[in-house]
């Protein structure tokens, strides 16, 4: 597979040229970007998936929603619907997509919307009777049609954008120079014990004159379903099925797995078919199933409620959390 991607390098040059031209046209105003009269914050990346956008959006929701009317706007990846949709009691994971549906279930006091056309989505949100005061755009760093006021760029510790190449040889959606559009960068999924010297080395490698923060994934001490919870410490002696359909499931497995467990992996944002459900149920007879939170929202109506649990995660800044919070709050209050 690696050799095949290297053979595609001429196409990476072509793809890079196309994205460069597109960004140039937006930078020069030949293609029009649209601004709005409320704070709009983008959380995105330069690469394809796996940088931890969902926990970072949730971090911002927790930071901002106590004092502001917050809305999230996502594309709704792999949803079985089209156009603008504002989540309501009739919404399902099929209608919204897994990540927006997760926001909707976890944060009932915010507005959750999906629209592939972010400009239209923002306009629709601003026309709602209950108008949001802040909009969080999920995975919209390359959506140049909207000119947001604040850009948070994520790059994963084990897959820094500065070490990557353009698609299809690498995983970059656009040139590394796109990082200059960001207001700040977060290196995500770091080891919690990352040293100051390693952080400084990464900053030098990234080589962009921006404030750079470092975050890690904090796992909950319990797994949950709609009716129950179990301490992770109590799970260690319990044979179980660990199930994940995310870009990088290894940390999830490492946190929970023992020799008695069986692991089931699926592609990122996988839609579980009837045969998938039957296979899961057949392997999980007399066992509990622990899934990632994204997979739980897709499976919750398909698996016995008492059998299926999820492990919550949070994005946790390793240091300078107050500085990060103040940068965001300063933007939304000016």
Tab-separated table of C-alpha atoms in Angstrom:
chain	number	residue	atom	x	y	z
A	1	UNK	CA	0.000	0.000	0.000
A	2	UNK	CA	2.851	2.400	0.858
A	3	UNK	CA	4.580	1.614	-2.460
A	4	UNK	CA	1.313	2.175	-4.344
A	5	UNK	CA	0.844	5.588	-2.717
A	6	UNK	CA	4.401	6.545	-3.647
A	7	UNK	CA	3.650	5.649	-7.260
A	8	UNK	CA	0.802	8.171	-7.139
A	9	UNK	CA	3.173	11.049	-6.377
A	10	UNK	CA	2.553	12.770	-9.773
A	11	UNK	CA	-1.128	12.963	-8.841
A	12	UNK	CA	-0.152	14.478	-5.479
A	13	UNK	CA	1.653	17.256	-7.373
A	14	UNK	CA	-1.449	17.806	-9.516
A	15	UNK	CA	-3.756	17.807	-6.484
A	16	UNK	CA	-1.461	20.215	-4.665
A	17	UNK	CA	-1.454	22.564	-7.651
A	18	UNK	CA	-5.250	22.578	-7.786
A	19	UNK	CA	-5.630	23.331	-4.068
A	20	UNK	CA	-2.911	26.002	-4.296
A	21	UNK	CA	-4.770	27.728	-7.139
A	22	UNK	CA	-8.055	27.560	-5.242
A	23	UNK	CA	-6.529	29.092	-2.105
A	24	UNK	CA	-4.784	31.755	-4.213
A	25	UNK	CA	-8.101	32.775	-5.770
A	26	UNK	CA	-9.682	33.093	-2.316
A	27	UNK	CA	-6.683	34.955	-0.889
A	28	UNK	CA	-6.820	37.491	-3.732
A	29	UNK	CA	-10.582	37.927	-3.474
A	30	UNK	CA	-11.248	36.511	-6.947
A	31	UNK	CA	-13.368	33.836	-5.292
A	32	UNK	CA	-15.574	35.455	-2.664
A	33	UNK	CA	-15.568	34.581	1.040
A	34	UNK	CA	-18.458	35.597	3.283
A	35	UNK	CA	-18.202	36.928	6.835
A	36	UNK	CA	-20.941	37.091	9.450
A	37	UNK	CA	-21.833	39.410	12.300
A	38	UNK	CA	-21.399	36.849	15.079
A	39	UNK	CA	-18.319	34.908	16.265
A	40	UNK	CA	-17.613	31.909	14.045
A	41	UNK	CA	-14.944	29.451	15.198
A	42	UNK	CA	-13.547	26.756	12.888
A	43	UNK	CA	-12.001	23.545	14.201
A	44	UNK	CA	-10.237	21.663	11.435
A	45	UNK	CA	-7.064	20.151	10.087
A	46	UNK	CA	-4.878	19.926	7.006
A	47	UNK	CA	-4.973	16.135	6.871
A	48	UNK	CA	-7.699	13.574	6.346
A	49	UNK	CA	-9.324	12.646	9.664
A	50	UNK	CA	-7.980	11.323	12.928
A	51	UNK	CA	-6.889	14.546	14.657
A	52	UNK	CA	-9.554	14.678	17.388
A	53	UNK	CA	-11.933	17.337	16.078
A	54	UNK	CA	-14.949	15.937	17.939
A	55	UNK	CA	-13.474	16.143	21.473
A	56	UNK	CA	-12.113	19.600	20.650
A	57	UNK	CA	-15.553	20.837	19.552
A	58	UNK	CA	-16.955	19.398	22.786
A	59	UNK	CA	-14.257	21.243	24.753
A	60	UNK	CA	-15.411	24.507	23.183
A	61	UNK	CA	-19.055	23.694	23.884
A	62	UNK	CA	-18.248	23.186	27.564
A	63	UNK	CA	-16.227	26.397	27.637
A	64	UNK	CA	-18.765	28.616	25.874
A	65	UNK	CA	-22.282	27.238	26.389
A	66	UNK	CA	-22.662	28.292	30.061
A	67	UNK	CA	-22.625	31.959	28.961
A	68	UNK	CA	-23.570	31.979	25.271
A	69	UNK	CA	-26.130	30.484	22.911
A	70	UNK	CA	-23.929	28.048	20.988
A	71	UNK	CA	-24.635	26.252	17.719
A	72	UNK	CA	-22.521	23.626	15.980
A	73	UNK	CA	-22.571	23.272	12.215
A	74	UNK	CA	-21.146	20.179	10.558
A	75	UNK	CA	-21.224	18.634	7.134
A	76	UNK	CA	-22.901	15.545	8.579
A	77	UNK	CA	-20.492	13.043	7.054
A	78	UNK	CA	-22.216	9.920	5.650
A	79	UNK	CA	-25.672	11.075	6.745
A	80	UNK	CA	-28.638	9.817	4.756
A	81	UNK	CA	-30.150	13.265	4.240
A	82	UNK	CA	-29.454	16.403	2.245
A	83	UNK	CA	-29.431	20.151	2.722
A	84	UNK	CA	-29.781	22.087	5.958
A	85	UNK	CA	-31.178	20.235	8.966
A	86	UNK	CA	-31.522	21.545	12.510
A	87	UNK	CA	-31.595	18.721	15.034
A	88	UNK	CA	-34.833	18.129	16.909
A	89	UNK	CA	-36.584	15.344	18.791
A	90	UNK	CA	-37.201	13.448	15.546
A	91	UNK	CA	-33.534	13.459	14.515
A	92	UNK	CA	-31.586	10.224	14.173
A	93	UNK	CA	-27.969	9.349	13.553
A	94	UNK	CA	-28.899	8.551	9.942
A	95	UNK	CA	-30.312	12.055	9.468
A	96	UNK	CA	-27.520	14.001	11.193
A	97	UNK	CA	-24.441	11.807	10.950
A	98	UNK	CA	-22.673	10.300	13.948
A	99	UNK	CA	-20.717	13.291	15.276
A	100	UNK	CA	-23.554	15.868	15.111
A	101	UNK	CA	-25.919	13.337	16.654
A	102	UNK	CA	-23.413	12.821	19.460
A	103	UNK	CA	-23.346	16.591	20.116
A	104	UNK	CA	-27.151	16.658	20.070
A	105	UNK	CA	-27.464	13.853	22.621
A	106	UNK	CA	-24.748	15.153	24.964
A	107	UNK	CA	-25.543	18.862	24.897
A	108	UNK	CA	-29.322	19.398	24.803
A	109	UNK	CA	-29.001	23.143	25.462
A	110	UNK	CA	-27.188	23.958	22.217
A	111	UNK	CA	-28.339	23.993	18.593
A	112	UNK	CA	-26.905	21.296	16.325
A	113	UNK	CA	-27.166	21.709	12.565
A	114	UNK	CA	-25.788	20.020	9.455
A	115	UNK	CA	-25.259	21.414	5.977
A	116	UNK	CA	-22.528	20.668	3.438
A	117	UNK	CA	-22.796	24.316	2.354
A	118	UNK	CA	-21.514	26.057	5.484
A	119	UNK	CA	-22.483	29.517	4.194
A	120	UNK	CA	-26.089	28.430	3.745
A	121	UNK	CA	-25.998	26.614	7.087
A	122	UNK	CA	-24.890	29.747	8.927
A	123	UNK	CA	-27.538	31.836	7.176
A	124	UNK	CA	-30.216	29.316	8.143
A	125	UNK	CA	-29.075	29.308	11.770
A	126	UNK	CA	-29.145	33.095	11.898
A	127	UNK	CA	-32.718	33.048	10.599
A	128	UNK	CA	-33.895	30.824	13.435
A	129	UNK	CA	-36.212	32.323	16.037
A	130	UNK	CA	-33.634	31.427	18.697
A	131	UNK	CA	-30.580	32.960	17.055
A	132	UNK	CA	-27.194	31.575	18.202
A	133	UNK	CA	-24.552	33.910	19.582
A	134	UNK	CA	-21.580	31.712	18.580
A	135	UNK	CA	-21.267	29.143	15.792
A	136	UNK	CA	-18.712	26.334	15.903
A	137	UNK	CA	-17.829	24.961	12.462
A	138	UNK	CA	-16.719	21.345	12.619
A	139	UNK	CA	-14.128	20.292	10.015
A	140	UNK	CA	-14.341	23.439	7.873
A	141	UNK	CA	-10.726	24.576	7.574
A	142	UNK	CA	-10.828	24.109	3.781
A	143	UNK	CA	-14.317	25.631	3.436
A	144	UNK	CA	-13.018	28.971	2.168
A	145	UNK	CA	-16.454	30.223	1.109
A	146	UNK	CA	-16.958	31.148	4.769
A	147	UNK	CA	-14.456	33.530	6.341
A	148	UNK	CA	-14.553	32.655	10.030
A	149	UNK	CA	-13.216	34.904	12.733
A	150	UNK	CA	-11.113	32.305	14.548
A	151	UNK	CA	-9.390	29.164	13.230
A	152	UNK	CA	-8.141	26.317	15.427
A	153	UNK	CA	-5.904	23.936	13.483
A	154	UNK	CA	-5.386	20.423	14.841
A	155	UNK	CA	-2.523	18.081	14.014
A	156	UNK	CA	-1.980	14.691	15.637
A	157	UNK	CA	1.180	14.003	17.641
A	158	UNK	CA	1.990	10.836	15.678
A	159	UNK	CA	1.079	12.340	12.287
A	160	UNK	CA	2.201	15.978	12.225
A	161	UNK	CA	1.211	17.866	9.089
A	162	UNK	CA	4.779	19.122	8.729
A	163	UNK	CA	5.911	15.526	8.099
A	164	UNK	CA	3.146	14.680	5.627
A	165	UNK	CA	2.634	14.878	1.864
A	166	UNK	CA	-0.321	15.773	-0.330
A	167	UNK	CA	-3.036	13.300	-1.228
A	168	UNK	CA	-2.954	10.646	-2.607
A	169	UNK	CA	0.692	9.983	-1.666
A	170	UNK	CA	0.184	11.379	1.838
A	171	UNK	CA	-2.854	12.527	3.802
A	172	UNK	CA	-2.763	16.307	3.345
A	173	UNK	CA	-5.858	17.974	1.905
A	174	UNK	CA	-3.840	21.090	1.088
A	175	UNK	CA	-0.298	22.421	1.365
A	176	UNK	CA	1.342	22.848	4.755
A	177	UNK	CA	1.256	26.592	4.036
A	178	UNK	CA	-2.458	26.459	4.806
A	179	UNK	CA	-1.495	26.423	8.478
A	180	UNK	CA	-0.801	30.153	8.223
A	181	UNK	CA	-4.563	30.792	8.108
A	182	UNK	CA	-4.914	29.473	11.657
A	183	UNK	CA	-5.052	31.595	14.786
A	184	UNK	CA	-3.511	28.807	16.817
A	185	UNK	CA	-2.462	25.174	16.515
A	186	UNK	CA	-3.149	22.267	18.859
A	187	UNK	CA	-0.990	19.153	18.684
A	188	UNK	CA	-3.505	16.512	19.727
A	189	UNK	CA	-3.335	12.983	21.122
A	190	UNK	CA	-0.002	13.603	22.836
A	191	UNK	CA	1.337	11.330	25.571
A	192	UNK	CA	0.211	12.912	28.853
A	193	UNK	CA	3.835	12.941	30.030
A	194	UNK	CA	5.263	14.702	26.967
A	195	UNK	CA	8.284	16.743	28.067
A	196	UNK	CA	8.831	20.461	27.622
A	197	UNK	CA	11.842	19.771	25.427
A	198	UNK	CA	9.820	17.519	23.118
A	199	UNK	CA	7.139	20.196	22.861
A	200	UNK	CA	9.776	22.742	21.867
A	201	UNK	CA	11.190	20.349	19.281
A	202	UNK	CA	7.742	19.850	17.738
A	203	UNK	CA	7.186	23.615	17.588
A	204	UNK	CA	10.446	23.985	15.670
A	205	UNK	CA	9.487	21.193	13.275
A	206	UNK	CA	6.088	22.759	12.602
A	207	UNK	CA	7.891	26.017	11.884
A	208	UNK	CA	4.913	28.374	11.916
A	209	UNK	CA	4.854	31.630	13.872
A	210	UNK	CA	1.694	30.768	15.817
A	211	UNK	CA	0.855	29.882	19.398
A	212	UNK	CA	0.967	26.086	19.704
A	213	UNK	CA	-0.773	24.099	22.430
A	214	UNK	CA	-0.528	20.409	23.268
A	215	UNK	CA	-3.442	18.210	24.268
A	216	UNK	CA	-4.063	14.615	25.208
A	217	UNK	CA	-7.100	12.362	25.265
A	218	UNK	CA	-8.494	11.881	28.767
A	219	UNK	CA	-10.521	8.708	29.147
A	220	UNK	CA	-13.362	8.427	31.611
A	221	UNK	CA	-13.066	6.102	34.595
A	222	UNK	CA	-16.431	4.544	33.742
A	223	UNK	CA	-18.244	3.174	30.711
A	224	UNK	CA	-21.895	4.060	30.248
A	225	UNK	CA	-25.117	3.282	28.482
A	226	UNK	CA	-28.515	4.933	28.762
A	227	UNK	CA	-29.346	3.166	32.014
A	228	UNK	CA	-26.147	2.071	33.715
A	229	UNK	CA	-22.423	2.619	34.259
A	230	UNK	CA	-19.503	0.343	35.113
A	231	UNK	CA	-16.124	1.365	36.522
A	232	UNK	CA	-13.265	0.646	34.123
A	233	UNK	CA	-11.388	-0.993	36.987
A	234	UNK	CA	-14.236	-3.508	37.328
A	235	UNK	CA	-14.091	-4.263	33.604
A	236	UNK	CA	-10.530	-5.529	33.724
A	237	UNK	CA	-11.602	-8.955	34.931
A	238	UNK	CA	-14.646	-9.120	32.646
A	239	UNK	CA	-14.374	-10.753	29.198
A	240	UNK	CA	-15.838	-8.308	26.710
A	241	UNK	CA	-16.020	-7.164	23.130
A	242	UNK	CA	-14.203	-3.921	22.310
A	243	UNK	CA	-15.592	-2.291	19.191
A	244	UNK	CA	-14.338	0.725	17.260
A	245	UNK	CA	-15.054	2.324	13.900
A	246	UNK	CA	-12.807	5.390	14.146
A	247	UNK	CA	-9.662	6.574	12.355
A	248	UNK	CA	-7.211	5.471	15.072
A	249	UNK	CA	-8.717	3.017	17.578
A	250	UNK	CA	-5.436	1.839	19.147
A	251	UNK	CA	-5.477	4.186	22.194
A	252	UNK	CA	-9.077	3.150	22.925
A	253	UNK	CA	-8.110	-0.523	22.816
A	254	UNK	CA	-4.942	0.051	24.845
A	255	UNK	CA	-6.932	1.712	27.626
A	256	UNK	CA	-9.439	-1.132	28.029
A	257	UNK	CA	-8.061	-4.332	26.558
A	258	UNK	CA	-7.014	-7.420	28.520
A	259	UNK	CA	-6.043	-10.899	27.301
A	260	UNK	CA	-9.654	-12.034	27.773
A	261	UNK	CA	-11.117	-9.499	25.360
A	262	UNK	CA	-11.989	-9.690	21.692
A	263	UNK	CA	-11.441	-6.687	19.444
A	264	UNK	CA	-13.627	-5.720	16.488
A	265	UNK	CA	-12.521	-2.901	14.180
A	266	UNK	CA	-14.418	-1.153	11.412
A	267	UNK	CA	-13.649	1.722	9.064
A	268	UNK	CA	-14.063	5.314	10.236
A	269	UNK	CA	-17.750	6.416	10.314
A	270	UNK	CA	-18.782	2.858	9.403
A	271	UNK	CA	-22.504	2.317	8.853
A	272	UNK	CA	-23.326	-1.012	10.463
A	273	UNK	CA	-25.214	-3.350	8.170
A	274	UNK	CA	-27.638	-6.052	9.227
A	275	UNK	CA	-24.919	-8.677	8.764
A	276	UNK	CA	-22.528	-6.589	10.896
A	277	UNK	CA	-25.098	-6.484	13.702
A	278	UNK	CA	-25.701	-10.222	13.517
A	279	UNK	CA	-21.947	-10.870	13.609
A	280	UNK	CA	-21.466	-8.593	16.612
A	281	UNK	CA	-24.342	-10.216	18.488
A	282	UNK	CA	-23.088	-13.729	17.722
A	283	UNK	CA	-19.634	-12.931	19.106
A	284	UNK	CA	-20.982	-11.074	22.130
A	285	UNK	CA	-23.205	-13.771	23.594
A	286	UNK	CA	-23.034	-13.434	27.404
A	287	UNK	CA	-20.512	-10.592	27.049
A	288	UNK	CA	-20.814	-6.845	27.285
A	289	UNK	CA	-19.749	-4.669	24.364
A	290	UNK	CA	-17.763	-1.486	24.925
A	291	UNK	CA	-17.708	0.851	21.929
A	292	UNK	CA	-16.367	4.285	21.232
A	293	UNK	CA	-18.916	7.024	21.775
A	294	UNK	CA	-19.296	7.597	18.029
A	295	UNK	CA	-20.028	3.923	17.460
A	296	UNK	CA	-22.433	3.809	20.382
A	297	UNK	CA	-24.712	6.410	18.790
A	298	UNK	CA	-24.797	4.339	15.587
A	299	UNK	CA	-25.374	1.020	17.356
A	300	UNK	CA	-27.592	1.973	20.290
A	301	UNK	CA	-30.846	1.131	18.508
A	302	UNK	CA	-29.455	-2.119	17.113
A	303	UNK	CA	-27.856	-3.863	20.116
A	304	UNK	CA	-29.484	-4.928	23.374
A	305	UNK	CA	-29.468	-1.884	25.644
A	306	UNK	CA	-28.132	-3.779	28.649
A	307	UNK	CA	-25.240	-5.176	26.618
A	308	UNK	CA	-23.785	-2.105	24.907
A	309	UNK	CA	-21.678	0.569	26.659
A	310	UNK	CA	-19.459	3.435	25.535
A	311	UNK	CA	-16.303	5.054	26.876
A	312	UNK	CA	-16.426	8.865	26.957
A	313	UNK	CA	-13.319	10.867	26.112
A	314	UNK	CA	-12.343	14.510	26.525
A	315	UNK	CA	-9.684	16.707	25.049
A	316	UNK	CA	-7.368	17.871	27.843
A	317	UNK	CA	-4.757	20.576	27.367
A	318	UNK	CA	-1.484	19.453	28.900
A	319	UNK	CA	-0.492	22.975	29.946
A	320	UNK	CA	-1.505	26.605	29.477
A	321	UNK	CA	-5.215	25.796	29.514
A	322	UNK	CA	-6.075	29.228	30.890
A	323	UNK	CA	-4.124	30.877	28.060
A	324	UNK	CA	-6.060	28.890	25.480
A	325	UNK	CA	-9.394	29.677	27.116
A	326	UNK	CA	-8.567	33.374	27.246
A	327	UNK	CA	-7.639	33.479	23.555
A	328	UNK	CA	-11.021	31.995	22.649
A	329	UNK	CA	-13.000	34.118	25.100
A	330	UNK	CA	-11.182	37.288	24.016
A	331	UNK	CA	-12.222	36.596	20.428
A	332	UNK	CA	-15.906	35.998	21.220
A	333	UNK	CA	-16.168	39.112	23.410
A	334	UNK	CA	-14.589	41.594	20.952
